[in-house]
Amino acid sequence: MKGLSVSKAVTALMLAGLVLLPLYSYLSGNIFILTLFTRIVILAMAAASLNLIMGFGGMMSFGHAAYLGIGGYAVGMLAQEGIGSGFIQFPVALAASAVYALVIGALSLRTRGVYFIMITLAFAQMAYYVASGLARYGGDDGLTVYKRSDFHGLINLSDRTQFYYLCLACLFGVIFLIWRIVNSRFGLVVQGLRSNEQRMQAIGFPAKRYKLVCFVISGMMCGLAGALLANNTDFVSPAVMYWTRSGDLMVMVILGGMGTLFGPVMGAVVYLLLEEFLSQITEYWALIMGPLLLLIVLFGRGGIMGLLGRVGRG
Amino acid sequence: MLLVVEQFLNGLQFGLLLFLLAAGLTLVFGIMDLVNLAHGSLYMIGAYFAATFAAWTGSFLLGALMALGATLILGIVLEMSALRHLYGRDHLDHVLATFGLILFFNEAVRLIWGPAGLALPLPPWLTVPVPILPGIQYPAYRLAIIIVALLVALLLYLGVMRTRIGMLIRAGASNREMIGALGINIKLLYTLVFGLGAALAGLAGLMQAPILTVQIGMGENILILAFVIIVIGGIGSIRGAFLAAIFVGMIDTLGRAFLPNLLRQVLSGAAASTAAPALSSMLIYLLMAIVLVVRPEGLFPANRR
């Protein structure tokens, strides 16, 4: 019980920090930190969405970055065509991610294990090459988003603080939704499928349909992150979908603690801050980051959340 | 006609090169059940070693041989220091750990050799065109790659299927404990298999080096191709890897060579020239998706499990 409370305390501290960050940025005059954390919050959302299928559903998608790209391109392409309203851009981003996830999921869920990892990767690579071929929308060079999504005065995405809080609200919304899903009857079935698919099927649950719905929800959440990311960087390019980006997301989830509610957020914060911190010390930051990941795998089972749990138990 | 034969041979050459990479990967993956994303890094390092040693010794062949040995040693060190602790762990742990190794190796290469790429010049006797058919010539070096890769494939097949060590390796793949109980040093065996896989990756890298620029990150693109191949071929199956590699090499090369013209027949010029590169890059992924949808275990699943 004490172990649980340490990880809970650290999580609460982290969340309070995220909420109060703009205040710190304002008081210290450090604008950069707000920009950095906007990115962290958005990628934490993507990691959380991956965790929904990976941690709770046992589906290891190695192509999750594709949704970042699809959400981003939905915003970028509509903006390019003169449709700047966020009330159109965001629903389109969600719908596009859902359709992609539905098709990919229906095909990929025929396989399992390493084959599933590889087929999701293959589809993401296809999306990468499709985006590279979009000459009208920048092709390889990517697409500049000249104007951020317009929410008709409701919220101004060009205002750093407002945009940050929008992203944070979306992150909390996504995590709340995941919490509701995981604890619902639907979520329990999906988790049951992870432990023993045959048994669940024998009881009479249509396994693939449950997994597919979960896969689509996860894709839409990541698509939302993609739409926000395009607004954050004012730019979207095929590189967002490259397989190493999917690897980054996976690292965040595993680093923070797979199958825990706040683990992926923790993982994203730690991974991206570490990257930022190390790159300030040395140009060769990856020289430290790489072995660090290896050590975490070797000695830190269960990620940061697992570590905190063990510290608590003493 | 000339173009078709040449592209056909190019496809074969690329496919055989991919086989070297995929064979090492499928040995490690199929036998030790280790998902090694850093396999592409060994390919990259093989190329860097070759370029460096060739410049030192002034001899292409000597440099290549030294690079091969160095990659073998690096593989053995890597297995003993880090990867052997990962056996029996979850595939995800492998992905994370070896993803970390990719970061490390890319950065280490940048630190040692700098951010600019290297070139590995060929000796004159390998640059001459060789007549292969009346009126058709083919570069000697590409021909050499085909011959070396075919030789390696043959040796690998004989080694795994016909020797005692090969038998132990195959037995270890099915049941690790049993082989250990029979008094075989399974740890050493695994280290050797990993070293062999690393050397194969290094060989692929050093042979590709004179054709491409030796640069950071060169392993990542081709690693994915190697994974595609072992998944299409069936994990753990050397024969599957061989056939799938040639298939993928052909499709990729022929697609890039002929797809633009084919598309131009049906689409307008501008549309065809934008769609063709994307489509030809996608072809093999499309192929893999189709194979997995139809045969979820790959085309030639290893006959175990």
CSV table of C-alpha atoms in Angstrom, one decimal, chain B residues 94-274:
chain,number,residue,atom,x,y,z
B,94,HIS,CA,14.4,-6.1,-26.9
B,95,VAL,CA,12.9,-3.3,-28.9
B,96,LEU,CA,13.7,-0.7,-26.3
B,97,ALA,CA,17.2,-1.9,-25.4
B,98,THR,CA,18.3,-2.3,-29.0
B,99,PHE,CA,16.6,1.0,-29.9
B,100,GLY,CA,19.0,2.5,-27.3
B,101,LEU,CA,21.9,0.8,-29.0
B,102,ILE,CA,21.0,2.4,-32.3
B,103,LEU,CA,21.1,5.8,-30.7
B,104,PHE,CA,24.5,4.9,-29.2
B,105,PHE,CA,26.0,3.5,-32.3
B,106,ASN,CA,24.9,6.4,-34.5
B,107,GLU,CA,26.3,8.9,-32.1
B,108,ALA,CA,29.5,6.9,-31.6
B,109,VAL,CA,30.1,6.9,-35.3
B,110,ARG,CA,29.5,10.6,-35.5
B,111,LEU,CA,32.0,11.1,-32.7
B,112,ILE,CA,34.7,8.9,-34.3
B,113,TRP,CA,34.3,9.6,-38.0
B,114,GLY,CA,32.5,12.9,-38.0
B,115,PRO,CA,29.1,13.8,-39.5
B,116,ALA,CA,30.2,13.8,-43.2
B,117,GLY,CA,30.0,10.5,-45.0
B,118,LEU,CA,33.0,8.4,-46.2
B,119,ALA,CA,33.7,6.9,-49.6
B,120,LEU,CA,35.2,3.5,-50.2
B,121,PRO,CA,36.9,3.6,-53.6
B,122,LEU,CA,37.1,0.4,-55.6
B,123,PRO,CA,40.4,-1.0,-56.9
B,124,PRO,CA,40.7,-0.7,-60.7
B,125,TRP,CA,40.3,-4.5,-61.3
B,126,LEU,CA,36.8,-4.4,-59.8
B,127,THR,CA,35.6,-1.5,-61.9
B,128,VAL,CA,35.9,-3.0,-65.3
B,129,PRO,CA,32.7,-4.1,-67.1
B,130,VAL,CA,32.5,-7.8,-67.7
B,131,PRO,CA,30.8,-9.2,-70.8
B,132,ILE,CA,28.2,-11.7,-69.5
B,133,LEU,CA,26.2,-12.2,-72.7
B,134,PRO,CA,27.1,-11.3,-76.3
B,135,GLY,CA,26.7,-7.6,-76.4
B,136,ILE,CA,25.8,-7.2,-72.7
B,137,GLN,CA,28.3,-6.0,-70.1
B,138,TYR,CA,27.9,-5.8,-66.4
B,139,PRO,CA,30.1,-4.1,-63.7
B,140,ALA,CA,32.6,-6.5,-62.2
B,141,TYR,CA,32.0,-5.3,-58.7
B,142,ARG,CA,28.3,-6.0,-58.8
B,143,LEU,CA,29.0,-9.4,-60.2
B,144,ALA,CA,31.5,-10.0,-57.4
B,145,ILE,CA,28.7,-9.2,-54.8
B,146,ILE,CA,26.5,-11.7,-56.5
B,147,ILE,CA,29.2,-14.4,-56.4
B,148,VAL,CA,30.3,-13.7,-52.8
B,149,ALA,CA,26.7,-13.6,-51.5
B,150,LEU,CA,25.8,-16.9,-53.3
B,151,LEU,CA,28.9,-18.5,-51.8
B,152,VAL,CA,28.0,-17.3,-48.3
B,153,ALA,CA,24.4,-18.5,-48.7
B,154,LEU,CA,25.7,-21.9,-49.8
B,155,LEU,CA,28.2,-22.1,-46.9
B,156,LEU,CA,25.5,-21.0,-44.4
B,157,TYR,CA,23.1,-23.6,-45.7
B,158,LEU,CA,25.7,-26.4,-45.5
B,159,GLY,CA,26.9,-25.1,-42.1
B,160,VAL,CA,23.5,-25.0,-40.5
B,161,MET,CA,22.0,-28.1,-42.2
B,162,ARG,CA,25.0,-30.4,-42.5
B,163,THR,CA,27.5,-29.8,-39.6
B,164,ARG,CA,27.4,-30.8,-36.0
B,165,ILE,CA,27.5,-27.2,-34.8
B,166,GLY,CA,24.6,-26.4,-37.2
B,167,MET,CA,22.7,-29.3,-35.7
B,168,LEU,CA,23.3,-28.0,-32.2
B,169,ILE,CA,22.2,-24.5,-33.3
B,170,ARG,CA,19.0,-25.9,-34.7
B,171,ALA,CA,18.4,-28.0,-31.6
B,172,GLY,CA,19.1,-25.0,-29.4
B,173,ALA,CA,16.4,-23.1,-31.3
B,174,SER,CA,13.8,-25.7,-30.4
B,175,ASN,CA,14.8,-26.4,-26.8
B,176,ARG,CA,17.5,-24.4,-25.1
B,177,GLU,CA,17.4,-26.3,-21.8
B,178,MET,CA,17.7,-29.7,-23.4
B,179,ILE,CA,20.8,-28.7,-25.3
B,180,GLY,CA,22.3,-27.3,-22.1
B,181,ALA,CA,21.4,-30.5,-20.2
B,182,LEU,CA,23.3,-32.5,-22.9
B,183,GLY,CA,26.5,-30.8,-21.7
B,184,ILE,CA,26.7,-28.3,-24.6
B,185,ASN,CA,28.0,-24.8,-23.7
B,186,ILE,CA,24.9,-23.0,-24.9
B,187,LYS,CA,26.1,-19.6,-23.8
B,188,LEU,CA,29.2,-19.9,-26.0
B,189,LEU,CA,27.0,-21.3,-28.8
B,190,TYR,CA,24.7,-18.3,-28.7
B,191,THR,CA,27.6,-15.9,-28.5
B,192,LEU,CA,29.1,-17.5,-31.7
B,193,VAL,CA,25.7,-17.3,-33.5
B,194,PHE,CA,25.4,-13.7,-32.6
B,195,GLY,CA,28.9,-13.0,-33.8
B,196,LEU,CA,28.2,-14.8,-37.0
B,197,GLY,CA,25.1,-12.7,-37.5
B,198,ALA,CA,27.0,-9.5,-36.8
B,199,ALA,CA,29.7,-10.5,-39.3
B,200,LEU,CA,27.1,-11.2,-42.0
B,201,ALA,CA,25.6,-7.7,-41.4
B,202,GLY,CA,29.1,-6.3,-41.5
B,203,LEU,CA,29.8,-8.1,-44.8
B,204,ALA,CA,26.6,-6.7,-46.3
B,205,GLY,CA,27.6,-3.2,-45.2
B,206,LEU,CA,31.2,-3.4,-46.5
B,207,MET,CA,30.1,-4.8,-49.8
B,208,GLN,CA,27.4,-2.1,-50.2
B,209,ALA,CA,29.9,0.7,-49.2
B,210,PRO,CA,31.5,1.3,-52.6
B,211,ILE,CA,28.1,1.6,-54.3
B,212,LEU,CA,26.6,4.0,-51.7
B,213,THR,CA,28.1,6.7,-49.5
B,214,VAL,CA,29.1,5.4,-46.1
B,215,GLN,CA,26.9,7.5,-43.8
B,216,ILE,CA,25.3,7.7,-40.4
B,217,GLY,CA,21.8,6.1,-40.3
B,218,MET,CA,22.4,4.0,-43.4
B,219,GLY,CA,21.5,0.9,-41.4
B,220,GLU,CA,18.0,2.1,-40.5
B,221,ASN,CA,16.4,2.0,-43.9
B,222,ILE,CA,17.9,-1.3,-44.8
B,223,LEU,CA,17.2,-2.8,-41.4
B,224,ILE,CA,13.5,-2.4,-42.1
B,225,LEU,CA,13.9,-4.1,-45.4
B,226,ALA,CA,15.6,-7.0,-43.7
B,227,PHE,CA,12.8,-7.3,-41.2
B,228,VAL,CA,10.3,-7.2,-44.0
B,229,ILE,CA,12.2,-10.1,-45.6
B,230,ILE,CA,12.3,-12.3,-42.6
B,231,VAL,CA,8.6,-11.7,-42.0
B,232,ILE,CA,7.7,-12.5,-45.5
B,233,GLY,CA,10.0,-15.5,-45.6
B,234,GLY,CA,8.9,-16.8,-42.2
B,235,ILE,CA,10.8,-16.1,-39.0
B,236,GLY,CA,13.8,-18.4,-38.4
B,237,SER,CA,13.8,-19.9,-41.9
B,238,ILE,CA,17.1,-19.4,-43.8
B,239,ARG,CA,15.5,-20.7,-46.9
B,240,GLY,CA,12.6,-18.4,-46.5
B,241,ALA,CA,14.9,-15.5,-46.0
B,242,PHE,CA,16.9,-16.4,-49.1
B,243,LEU,CA,13.8,-16.6,-51.4
B,244,ALA,CA,12.1,-13.6,-49.9
B,245,ALA,CA,15.3,-11.5,-50.1
B,246,ILE,CA,15.7,-12.1,-53.8
B,247,PHE,CA,12.0,-11.5,-54.3
B,248,VAL,CA,12.1,-8.2,-52.4
B,249,GLY,CA,15.3,-7.1,-54.1
B,250,MET,CA,13.8,-7.8,-57.5
B,251,ILE,CA,10.5,-6.1,-56.8
B,252,ASP,CA,12.2,-3.0,-55.3
B,253,THR,CA,14.7,-2.6,-58.1
B,254,LEU,CA,12.4,-3.5,-61.0
B,255,GLY,CA,9.6,-1.3,-59.5
B,256,ARG,CA,11.9,1.7,-59.3
B,257,ALA,CA,13.2,1.1,-62.8
B,258,PHE,CA,10.0,0.4,-64.7
B,259,LEU,CA,7.1,1.7,-62.7
B,260,PRO,CA,7.4,5.3,-63.8
B,261,ASN,CA,7.1,4.3,-67.5
B,262,LEU,CA,4.2,1.9,-66.7
B,263,LEU,CA,2.3,4.6,-64.9
B,264,ARG,CA,2.9,7.1,-67.7
B,265,GLN,CA,0.9,4.8,-69.9
B,266,VAL,CA,-2.2,5.2,-67.8
B,267,LEU,CA,-1.7,8.6,-66.0
B,268,SER,CA,-0.7,12.0,-67.2
B,269,GLY,CA,3.0,12.8,-67.2
B,270,ALA,CA,3.0,15.0,-64.1
B,271,ALA,CA,0.8,12.7,-62.0
B,272,ALA,CA,2.9,9.7,-63.0
B,273,SER,CA,6.2,11.3,-62.1
B,274,THR,CA,4.9,12.3,-58.7
